[in-house]
Amino acid sequence: MKLIVFFLLIGLLQVSANGFAQRVTLSEKNAKLEQIFNKIRKQTGYDILCDADIIKQTKPVTINVKDTPLTTALKKCFEGQRVSFSFIQDMVVVRRTTDPLLSEINLVTVKGTVTDTKGLPLPGVSVKLKGTSSGGASTNKDGNYTITIPESTGILVFSYIGYAQMEVPVNGKTTIDVQLTESNTALNEVVVVAYGTQTTRNIVGSVATLSAANIKDQPTGTFAERLTGKLPGVQAAQGTGRPGQGMDIRIRGAASLTSSVRPLVVIDGIPMIGNPDNINNINPDEIESFSILKDASSTSMYGSRGANGVILITTKRGKSGAPKIEFNSYYGLAENMKELKPEVMDATQLATYMKGFFEDKTLYEGYTGGIPGAYQNPEQYGKGTDWYDLLTRQGAAQNYSLAISSGNDKSALSITGGYFDQDGIVKNTGYKRFSLRINGDVKLTDNIKLGVSLAPSVQLEHNNRQNRANSSGFNVDGQRAIFASTLMMPTMGSAYNTDGSLALGVGSFPNLFVWANPLRQLTEINDDVKRIRVLGNIFTEIGFLKHFTFRTSANLDLGNMQAKKFVPSTAFGGFNDVPVEFPTAGSNDTALGESYTENPTTWLNENLLSYKNVFGKDHSLEVLAGFTAQRFDIYSSQIVGRDYPDNSVPYLSAATRFTTNTSAAYAWTMLSVLSRVNYTYKDRYSLQASVRRDGSSRFGSNNKWGTFPSIGATWIASEEAFLKDFSKISFLKIRASYGLTGQNEFGGSLANQNYAHTPTIGNSNYVFGSVLAPGKVQSGLGNIDLVWERNKQLDLGIDIGLFKDRINFTYDYYNKYTDGLLFTVPVPHSSGYTSVQDNLGDIRQWGHEFTLSTKNLTGAFKWNTDFNISFNRNIVKKIGVNNVSFADNPSGVLSEFTDWRTIVGKPIGQYFGYVFDGVFMTQAEANAGPKYYGTSPTTLSQAGTVRYKDLNGDGKITWPEDMTIIGNPNPDFIFGFTNSFAYKNFDLNIVLSGTYGNDLYNGMEESTYNLDGVFNGPPELLQRWRSEANPGNGLVPRTLAGTTGAYRANSSRWVHDASHITINNIALGYTFRNFKKLTAIKSLRLYTTVQNAYIFTSYPGNPEVSINGLTSVAQGQDLGAYPIPRTFTFGINLVL
């Protein structure tokens, strides 16, 4: 039977602390029963359930009672009405006394459990019978509830803050289990922004957010890997697959030419300073959420560090509720992506190539030595040694993380410990991380809160940073050079001697270079790096005068890096350089030992005063003012020893000669004042203004302070009356902002961090008496007028929700102009110096960002989609004094073999070279075509040699007259595409990302296409030009002496389209939620994933590799990086 509940009270209703009143006062004459019910509802809070027909058939009521029990008053109302009533919890049920169907009330008890989409119980969920506003039940800490209702045909309503309300018909059931899904709380979701929080609804700037729960299915060692393809305007490139490798992240393109282009990373309010790998110490399981600040109104609060965008990371803290224990673990196997493996000639092919090499040498160059016996029967070698496979393996990765959290209204605690161990797919490389994070909060009084965080971590890297065996540098690209050598080594050779021991060298084939044994180098070299880091934070928050809050915090970041390397004499060498087992003391072949230590320390004090108030119903005001002080110190030392008497003693104390013994120290301080005002009118119109003023010791006395203001506004148009009738539009917000940010990270060595506002000091020997003595001298000029690189940015955006937020769309347009870029400019020789740094560069960037999120299916089978695409363009407006182009850096030497050019009027860092036009197929073509000279006064152009386009039409191919832009490493657009499916306890997530329109310069390919017959190369060399009758494929020249140099000059031959679509992650999981006997287990999830499942590309290799990462002026070069693996993982998530 249909029941109607009458509500009179629509406005605010305050309820006394000791319960609903059960006595009423009524004074009515000939009033309808409906009116009486409304007055009772107002005075008692009780709902009255009554059939609509009963109301129609009752007579008017006259009653006059004062402070009378509710039961007595109801009896007077129903006198002579042929109705009766009864109480059920906080409800009054009215029925006809003559109706047999209602002669007695049929009470029904319903029980069940309420969980979230992960199967975790939700305590405090409200459960009510639809049509009532009082009574009902709520779930306990285990998510269980029990409710008694007057009929079995009603509808239960489940509601919980942050989750979509759910209505479930009872239909006679006595057990109803419910799974609530997160609502598009998004509008009211609290988002972490600079120095505070705001709701998504009222955020003025361009802020992209990502909850850790949305990326839990990507079991990666570093948090940055989980960002790929997830956020608009954020480009994350892996670059290399070395264990523990972080990501190169860029937000809205590069904001500088010579300074750092990395965004500022802030973890729980602490800015991360120094080496970008330092942030790898964070266990991804510690993270609660990410906020990506992109426009100036969001980043200007970080002033001189906000030009490249800001990544805010919030770690997990304890929450009120029952204790929670969560265990995460996974085990994975990584392998080389065979489909992207570079091709090289096998042993038979290489011997065949060398046989033809000597045949052509005899035919065309007058060679009389004949074909060496080693090449007369190529088939004897078979496939030979696959050096690439020999140096790789299947690498295991394992992760264990345990999190314990608990809290109440007075205190909260969260502890997360983790261990991560990854074996690299290149032999004898690996990475380990031990981490612990403790976050605690205590509410000392109603107005005073104390918080503390402590996060120690240890990272251990093994053989990840070695670049060349005879180099003392710590290159971040892993064993790149050793690994790249596998593409040039003779496949006829072996890594082992006949007795099974590792050979010193590989080769001894006619005309081919001999090589140091790369397997021996990987096995014997030890290059270990240990990083210890402790992040600490303590804060006090005091509320006073109702609307004010003062927060002061002290932050400390302590680091220690120890790098130790030992290269035995048997592991030196390279191409055409075989190591010597017992080298002569004093030579470059003796064993090398190195110790490098770095001790960075950062302290930061922040003091923030905030004011929040709502005036009436329409006005909201938030004001923030603050003062911060920060200091960074770093000390480093390096010792390099040689001439070890025995390779078995790898300690520096055993070295008899020291080639390096040095130390350095560097420090800077920064003081800042900041303020932000947010005003909102009618929860519809918002205005935000902010300003930060930074003072830095990095600058000279003339420009120590910089000011960085911003302003922004939003209009929630969907709240306007003229849009209320458009029911399909559930939300519409328009945003606009403009502001100024700065750049104070110059990049490079520690010596460069002072922005050259002071003179540099260098070594200089002098004669003292008759003896040459070491000394110091001023070696460079300082510039006290240097200022910050400034970034001015306009942002216009729109946020739209359609069909009750089943479709959400966001669009942003931005226009950035950066001026004051640092450049080295010449000075008169009369000064005694050659150059000085000055602010003499400008660039402009603009772009579009689109995000589309849809809930495609919402029933038992759920399907959600998130898609984002970003377009970024840039143009160089000014370079130095005379707008002179430069190569890979402003002081880089321009030559026929440098890959990049940055030119005024063009995008940053484009590829520059000749336009490849094939090979001269006949002598007639060579005679008629342009002759290649390069930088030489003579030419070798003839049939079978390389042909380039003559751009200036003078009949000669010369440098730089016939070079031009041949490619652009900057993509036309980047995108990400995520699909999430769920059915019952199963879930499936697929993440894709990609780029379009970007090129990649294949420097490894350029190097291996050697026509001199000295090392191995790609099988395409077999299709070279050999005669007019056998011209090959028209892409590979002949083996004529001197041809290699012309062929391997910078040209479009080596530039490839690197557009690609990567299936980043496929994750399939199943969640067990109901454990009848094991009640302590709230949920158990098992899942399996594939990371880097497949890459769709036409590039001959992995299009994501780049030796220089996302460096703005020299990005996009493939020199044979540490392979990026495909990883198969099985994991478990247990919640207690």
Tab-separated table of C-alpha atoms in Angstrom, residues 650-656:
chain	number	residue	atom	x	y	z
A	650	PRO	CA	89.142	-2.707	-4.440
A	651	TYR	CA	89.727	-0.170	-1.666
A	652	LEU	CA	91.106	3.336	-2.112
A	653	SER	CA	93.710	2.631	0.533
A	654	ALA	CA	95.287	0.191	-1.924
A	655	ALA	CA	95.715	2.798	-4.671
A	656	THR	CA	99.247	4.097	-5.144
